[in-house]
mmCIF file of C-alpha atoms in Angstrom:
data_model
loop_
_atom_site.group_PDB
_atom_site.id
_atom_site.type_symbol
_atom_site.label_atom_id
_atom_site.label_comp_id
_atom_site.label_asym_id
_atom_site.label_seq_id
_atom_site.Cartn_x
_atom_site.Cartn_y
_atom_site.Cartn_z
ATOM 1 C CA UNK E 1 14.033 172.934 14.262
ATOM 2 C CA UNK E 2 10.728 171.873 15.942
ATOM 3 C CA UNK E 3 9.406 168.566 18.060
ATOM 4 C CA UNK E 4 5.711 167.781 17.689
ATOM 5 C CA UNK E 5 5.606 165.930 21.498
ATOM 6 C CA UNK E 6 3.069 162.837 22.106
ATOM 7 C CA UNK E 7 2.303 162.102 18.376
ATOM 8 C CA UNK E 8 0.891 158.717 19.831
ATOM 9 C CA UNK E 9 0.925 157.271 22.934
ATOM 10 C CA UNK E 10 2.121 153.870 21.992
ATOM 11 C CA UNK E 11 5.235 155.493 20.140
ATOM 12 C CA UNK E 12 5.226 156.433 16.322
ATOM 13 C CA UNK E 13 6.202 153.248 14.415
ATOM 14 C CA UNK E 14 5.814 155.122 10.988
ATOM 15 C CA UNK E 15 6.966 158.196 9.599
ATOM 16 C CA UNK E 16 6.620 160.125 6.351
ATOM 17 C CA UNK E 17 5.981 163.300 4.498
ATOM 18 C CA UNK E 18 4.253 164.933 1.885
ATOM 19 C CA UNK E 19 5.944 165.579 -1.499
ATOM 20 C CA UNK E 20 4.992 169.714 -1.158
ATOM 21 C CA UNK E 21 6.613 169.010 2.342
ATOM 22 C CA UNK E 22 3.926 170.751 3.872
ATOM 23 C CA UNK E 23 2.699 167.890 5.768
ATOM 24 C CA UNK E 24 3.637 164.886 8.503
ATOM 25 C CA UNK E 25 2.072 161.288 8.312
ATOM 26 C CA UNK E 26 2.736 159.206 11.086
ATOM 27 C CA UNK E 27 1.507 155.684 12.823
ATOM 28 C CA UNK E 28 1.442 154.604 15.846
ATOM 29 C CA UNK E 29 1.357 151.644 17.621
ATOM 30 C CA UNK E 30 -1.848 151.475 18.995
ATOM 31 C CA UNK E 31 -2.892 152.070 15.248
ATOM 32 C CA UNK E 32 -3.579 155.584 14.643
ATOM 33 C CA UNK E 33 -2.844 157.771 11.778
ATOM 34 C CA UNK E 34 -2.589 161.315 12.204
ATOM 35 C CA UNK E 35 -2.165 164.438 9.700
ATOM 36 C CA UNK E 36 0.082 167.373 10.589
ATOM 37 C CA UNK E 37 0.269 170.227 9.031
ATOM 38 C CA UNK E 38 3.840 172.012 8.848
ATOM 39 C CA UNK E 39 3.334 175.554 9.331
ATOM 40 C CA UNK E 40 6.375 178.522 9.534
ATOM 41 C CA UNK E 41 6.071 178.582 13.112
ATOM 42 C CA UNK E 42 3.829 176.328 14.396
ATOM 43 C CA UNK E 43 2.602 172.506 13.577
ATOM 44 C CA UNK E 44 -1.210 171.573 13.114
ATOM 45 C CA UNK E 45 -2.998 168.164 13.650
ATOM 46 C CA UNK E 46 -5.145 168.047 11.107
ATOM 47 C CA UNK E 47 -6.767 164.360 11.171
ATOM 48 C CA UNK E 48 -6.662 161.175 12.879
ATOM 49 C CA UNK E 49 -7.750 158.320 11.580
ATOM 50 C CA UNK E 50 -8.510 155.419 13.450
ATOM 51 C CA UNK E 51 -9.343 151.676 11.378
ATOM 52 C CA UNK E 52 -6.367 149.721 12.174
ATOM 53 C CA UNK E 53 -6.030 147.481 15.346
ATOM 54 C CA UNK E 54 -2.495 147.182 15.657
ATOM 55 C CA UNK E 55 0.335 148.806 15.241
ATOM 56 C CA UNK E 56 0.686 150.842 11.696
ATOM 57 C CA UNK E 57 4.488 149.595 10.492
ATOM 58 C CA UNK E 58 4.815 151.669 7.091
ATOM 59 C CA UNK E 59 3.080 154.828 5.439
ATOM 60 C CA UNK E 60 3.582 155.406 1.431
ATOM 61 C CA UNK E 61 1.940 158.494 -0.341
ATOM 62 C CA UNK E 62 1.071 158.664 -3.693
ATOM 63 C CA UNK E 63 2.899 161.688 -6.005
ATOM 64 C CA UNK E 64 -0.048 163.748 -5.826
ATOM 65 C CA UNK E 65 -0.847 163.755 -2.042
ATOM 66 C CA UNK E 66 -3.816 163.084 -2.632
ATOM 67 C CA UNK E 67 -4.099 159.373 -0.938
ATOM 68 C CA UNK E 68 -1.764 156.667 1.359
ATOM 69 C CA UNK E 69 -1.410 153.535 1.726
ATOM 70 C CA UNK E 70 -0.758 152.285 5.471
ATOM 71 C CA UNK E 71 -0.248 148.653 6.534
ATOM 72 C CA UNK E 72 -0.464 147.095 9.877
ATOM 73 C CA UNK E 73 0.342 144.122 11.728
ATOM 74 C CA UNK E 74 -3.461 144.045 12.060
ATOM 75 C CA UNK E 75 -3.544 141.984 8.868
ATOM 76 C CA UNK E 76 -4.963 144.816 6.911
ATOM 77 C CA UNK E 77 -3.484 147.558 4.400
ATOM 78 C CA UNK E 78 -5.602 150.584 3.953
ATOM 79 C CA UNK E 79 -5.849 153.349 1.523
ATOM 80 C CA UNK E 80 -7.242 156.455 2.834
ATOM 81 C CA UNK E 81 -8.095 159.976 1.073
ATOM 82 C CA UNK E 82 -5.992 162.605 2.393
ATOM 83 C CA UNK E 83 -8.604 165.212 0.994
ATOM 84 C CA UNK E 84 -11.356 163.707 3.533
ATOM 85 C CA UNK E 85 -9.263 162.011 6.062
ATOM 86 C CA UNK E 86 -11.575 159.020 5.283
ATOM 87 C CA UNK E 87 -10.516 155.303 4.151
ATOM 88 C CA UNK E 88 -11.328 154.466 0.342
ATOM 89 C CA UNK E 89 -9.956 150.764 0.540
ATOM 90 C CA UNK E 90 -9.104 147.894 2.695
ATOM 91 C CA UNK E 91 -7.076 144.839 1.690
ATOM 92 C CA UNK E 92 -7.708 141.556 4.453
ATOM 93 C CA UNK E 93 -4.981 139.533 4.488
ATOM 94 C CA UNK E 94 -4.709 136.479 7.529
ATOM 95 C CA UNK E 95 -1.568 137.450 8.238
ATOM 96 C CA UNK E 96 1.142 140.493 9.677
ATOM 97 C CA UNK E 97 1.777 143.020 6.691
ATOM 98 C CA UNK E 98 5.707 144.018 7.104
ATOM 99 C CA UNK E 99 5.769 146.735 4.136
ATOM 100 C CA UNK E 100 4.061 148.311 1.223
ATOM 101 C CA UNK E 101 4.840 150.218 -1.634
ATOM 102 C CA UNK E 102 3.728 152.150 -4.630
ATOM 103 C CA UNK E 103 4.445 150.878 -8.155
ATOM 104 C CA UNK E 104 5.712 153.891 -9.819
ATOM 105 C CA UNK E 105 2.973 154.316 -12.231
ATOM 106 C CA UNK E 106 0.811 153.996 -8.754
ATOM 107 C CA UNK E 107 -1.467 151.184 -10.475
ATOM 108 C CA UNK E 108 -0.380 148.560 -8.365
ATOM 109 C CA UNK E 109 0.482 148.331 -4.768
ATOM 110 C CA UNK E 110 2.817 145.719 -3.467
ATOM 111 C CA UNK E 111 3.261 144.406 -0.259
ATOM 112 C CA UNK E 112 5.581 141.816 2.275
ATOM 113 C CA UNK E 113 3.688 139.937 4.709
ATOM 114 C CA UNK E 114 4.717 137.603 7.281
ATOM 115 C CA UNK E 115 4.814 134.599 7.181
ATOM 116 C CA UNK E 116 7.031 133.591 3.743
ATOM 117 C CA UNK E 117 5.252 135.676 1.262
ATOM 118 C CA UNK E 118 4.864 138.756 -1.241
ATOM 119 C CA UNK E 119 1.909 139.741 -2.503
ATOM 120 C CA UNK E 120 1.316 142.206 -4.913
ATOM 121 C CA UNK E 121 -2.182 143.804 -5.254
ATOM 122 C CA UNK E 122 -4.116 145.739 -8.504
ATOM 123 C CA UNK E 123 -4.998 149.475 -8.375
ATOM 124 C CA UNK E 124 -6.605 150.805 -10.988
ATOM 125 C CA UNK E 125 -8.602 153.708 -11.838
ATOM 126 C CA UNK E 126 -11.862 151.460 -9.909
ATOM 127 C CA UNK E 127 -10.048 150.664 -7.503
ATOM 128 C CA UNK E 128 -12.278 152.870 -4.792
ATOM 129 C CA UNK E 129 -15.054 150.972 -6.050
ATOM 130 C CA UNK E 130 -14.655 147.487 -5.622
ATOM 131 C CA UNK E 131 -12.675 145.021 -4.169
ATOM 132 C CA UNK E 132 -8.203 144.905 -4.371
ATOM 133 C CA UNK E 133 -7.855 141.935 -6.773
ATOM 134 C CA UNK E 134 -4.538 139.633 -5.910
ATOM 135 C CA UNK E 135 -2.591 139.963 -8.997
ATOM 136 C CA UNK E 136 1.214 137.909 -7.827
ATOM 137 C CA UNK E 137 2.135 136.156 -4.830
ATOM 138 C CA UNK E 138 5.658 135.629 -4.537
ATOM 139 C CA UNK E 139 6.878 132.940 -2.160
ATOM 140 C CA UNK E 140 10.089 131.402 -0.403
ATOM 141 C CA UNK E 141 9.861 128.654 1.756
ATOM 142 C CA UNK E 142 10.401 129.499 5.704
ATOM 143 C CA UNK E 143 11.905 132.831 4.821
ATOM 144 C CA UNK E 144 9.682 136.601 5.974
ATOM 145 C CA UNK E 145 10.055 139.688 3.473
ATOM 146 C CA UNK E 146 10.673 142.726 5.688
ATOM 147 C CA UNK E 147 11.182 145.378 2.950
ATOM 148 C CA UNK E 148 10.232 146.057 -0.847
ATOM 149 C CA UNK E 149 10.637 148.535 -3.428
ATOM 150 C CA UNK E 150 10.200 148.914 -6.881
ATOM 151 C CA UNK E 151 13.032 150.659 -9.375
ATOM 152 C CA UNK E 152 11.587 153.568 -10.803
ATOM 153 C CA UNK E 153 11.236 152.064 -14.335
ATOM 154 C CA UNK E 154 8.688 150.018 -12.275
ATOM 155 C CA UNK E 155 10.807 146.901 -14.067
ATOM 156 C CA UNK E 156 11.859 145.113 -11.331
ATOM 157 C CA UNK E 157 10.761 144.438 -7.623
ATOM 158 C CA UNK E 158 13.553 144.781 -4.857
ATOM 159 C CA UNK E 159 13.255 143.073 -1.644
ATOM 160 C CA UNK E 160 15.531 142.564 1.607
ATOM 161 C CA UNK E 161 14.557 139.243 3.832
ATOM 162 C CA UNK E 162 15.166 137.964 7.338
ATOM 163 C CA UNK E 163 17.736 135.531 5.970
ATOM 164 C CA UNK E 164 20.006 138.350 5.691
ATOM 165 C CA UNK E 165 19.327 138.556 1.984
ATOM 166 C CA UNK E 166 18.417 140.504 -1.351
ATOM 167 C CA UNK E 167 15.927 139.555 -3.710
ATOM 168 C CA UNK E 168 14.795 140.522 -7.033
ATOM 169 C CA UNK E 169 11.770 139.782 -8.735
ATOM 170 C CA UNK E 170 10.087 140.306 -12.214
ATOM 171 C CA UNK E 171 6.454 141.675 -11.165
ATOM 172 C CA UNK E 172 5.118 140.448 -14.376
ATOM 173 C CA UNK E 173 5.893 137.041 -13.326
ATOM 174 C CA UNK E 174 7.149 136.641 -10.031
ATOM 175 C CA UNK E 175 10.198 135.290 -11.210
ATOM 176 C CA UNK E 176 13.165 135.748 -9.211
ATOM 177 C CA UNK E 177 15.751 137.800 -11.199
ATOM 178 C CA UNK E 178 19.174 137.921 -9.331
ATOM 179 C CA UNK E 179 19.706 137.229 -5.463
ATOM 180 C CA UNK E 180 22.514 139.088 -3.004
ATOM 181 C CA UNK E 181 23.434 136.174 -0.527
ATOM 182 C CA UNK E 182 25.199 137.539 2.447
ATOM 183 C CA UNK E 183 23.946 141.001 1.955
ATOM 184 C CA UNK E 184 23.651 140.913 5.718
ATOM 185 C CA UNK E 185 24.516 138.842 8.561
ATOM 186 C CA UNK E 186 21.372 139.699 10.167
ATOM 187 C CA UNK E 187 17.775 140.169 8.233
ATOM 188 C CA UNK E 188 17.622 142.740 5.710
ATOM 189 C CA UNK E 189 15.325 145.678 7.103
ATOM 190 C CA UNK E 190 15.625 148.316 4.921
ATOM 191 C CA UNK E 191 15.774 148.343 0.569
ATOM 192 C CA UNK E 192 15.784 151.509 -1.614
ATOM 193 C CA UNK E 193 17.174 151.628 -5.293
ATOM 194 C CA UNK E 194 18.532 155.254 -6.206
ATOM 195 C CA UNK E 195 16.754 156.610 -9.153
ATOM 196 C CA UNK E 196 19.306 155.435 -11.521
ATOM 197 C CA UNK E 197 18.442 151.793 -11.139
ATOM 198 C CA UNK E 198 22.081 150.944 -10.565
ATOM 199 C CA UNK E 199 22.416 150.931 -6.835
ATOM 200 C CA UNK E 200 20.567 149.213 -4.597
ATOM 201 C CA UNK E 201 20.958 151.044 -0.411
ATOM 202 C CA UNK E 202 19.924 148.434 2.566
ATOM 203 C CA UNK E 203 20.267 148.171 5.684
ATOM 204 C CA UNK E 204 20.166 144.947 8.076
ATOM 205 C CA UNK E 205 19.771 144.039 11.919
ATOM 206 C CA UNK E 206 23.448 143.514 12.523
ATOM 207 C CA UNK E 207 23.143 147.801 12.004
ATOM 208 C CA UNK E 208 25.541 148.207 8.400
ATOM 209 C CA UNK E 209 24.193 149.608 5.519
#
């Protein structure tokens, strides 16, 4: 259909679009993220924006495409206004970010870091205005969360690990709900629930889903 060449130089290590698919949000590894507008027959670059260090490894936009969230193995997770292509927030965390995601209600944002921990993080209506507040912290001993969702009820966090398996949490609490041992023979690397809540989609390094 079309190819948008040399998106970033260091290779695009995060992909995702709009929910009017109108527009293209992608990372790169050298830690740029760039804006492109979809047009009928031609493809615009409307922004890049340039605050993380390292490579950006996931992109989430809120329903009303109005802001993202991008983390990167910089340490830092950053949500940026996608009406003025500026950042609004940064969350500091000494350590890699591996994923983020949105609660569905968009007031929280949660996140898998390495090493051994989730954290989950408040958003809130001041949230531009002062500074992310830790609300959970999740942790298993020796073990790195590499994706996380939440079910669309917003009840439950889902998360895939590099001990090849699945773990559910209450984000109230923290407290683990139900485990899938074995769910890979490799690290899980990819979690989604379908919108149901009854069937949870991964995929792990061994390459089965």
């Amino acid at each position: 259909m079309f190819t948008i060449n040399d998106a970033h130089n260091r290779g695009v290590t995060a992909v995702t679009v709009t929910n009017d698919c109108r527009r293209i949000i992608s990372g790169g590894g050298e830690g740029m993220i760039r804006i492109w507008q979809i047009n009928p027959n031609s493809r615009e670059l409307l922004a890049t924006m340039k605050e993380h260090k390292n490579a950006v490894v996931a992109i989430r936009i809120n329903k009303s495409d109005t802001e993202c969230v991008t983390a990167s193995l910089d340490g830092t997770c950053i949500i940026w206004n996608l009406k003025r292509f500026a950042r609004d927030q940064v969350l500091f965390e000494n350590t890699l970010f591996q994923c983020v995601a949105y609660h569905p209600e968009e007031y929280h944002i949660i996140t898998g870091v390495h090493p051994y921990r989730t954290i989950c993080f408040f958003l809130n209506s001041i949230w531009h205005a002062s500074t992310g507040n830790e609300l959970l912290r999740i942790t298993q001993a020796n073990k790195t969360c590499n994706s996380i969702c939440f079910t669309r009820d917003g009840k439950i966090i889902i998360s895939g690990w590099d001990d090849g398996r699945i773990r559910a949490f209450y984000p109230e609490s923290g407290r683990e709900m139900f485990t899938i041992n074995d769910a890979h023979n490799r690290g899980v690397t990819a979690v989604t629930v379908t919108n149901d809540c009854r069937r949870i989609i991964s995929g792990g390094g061994e390459g089965m889903i």
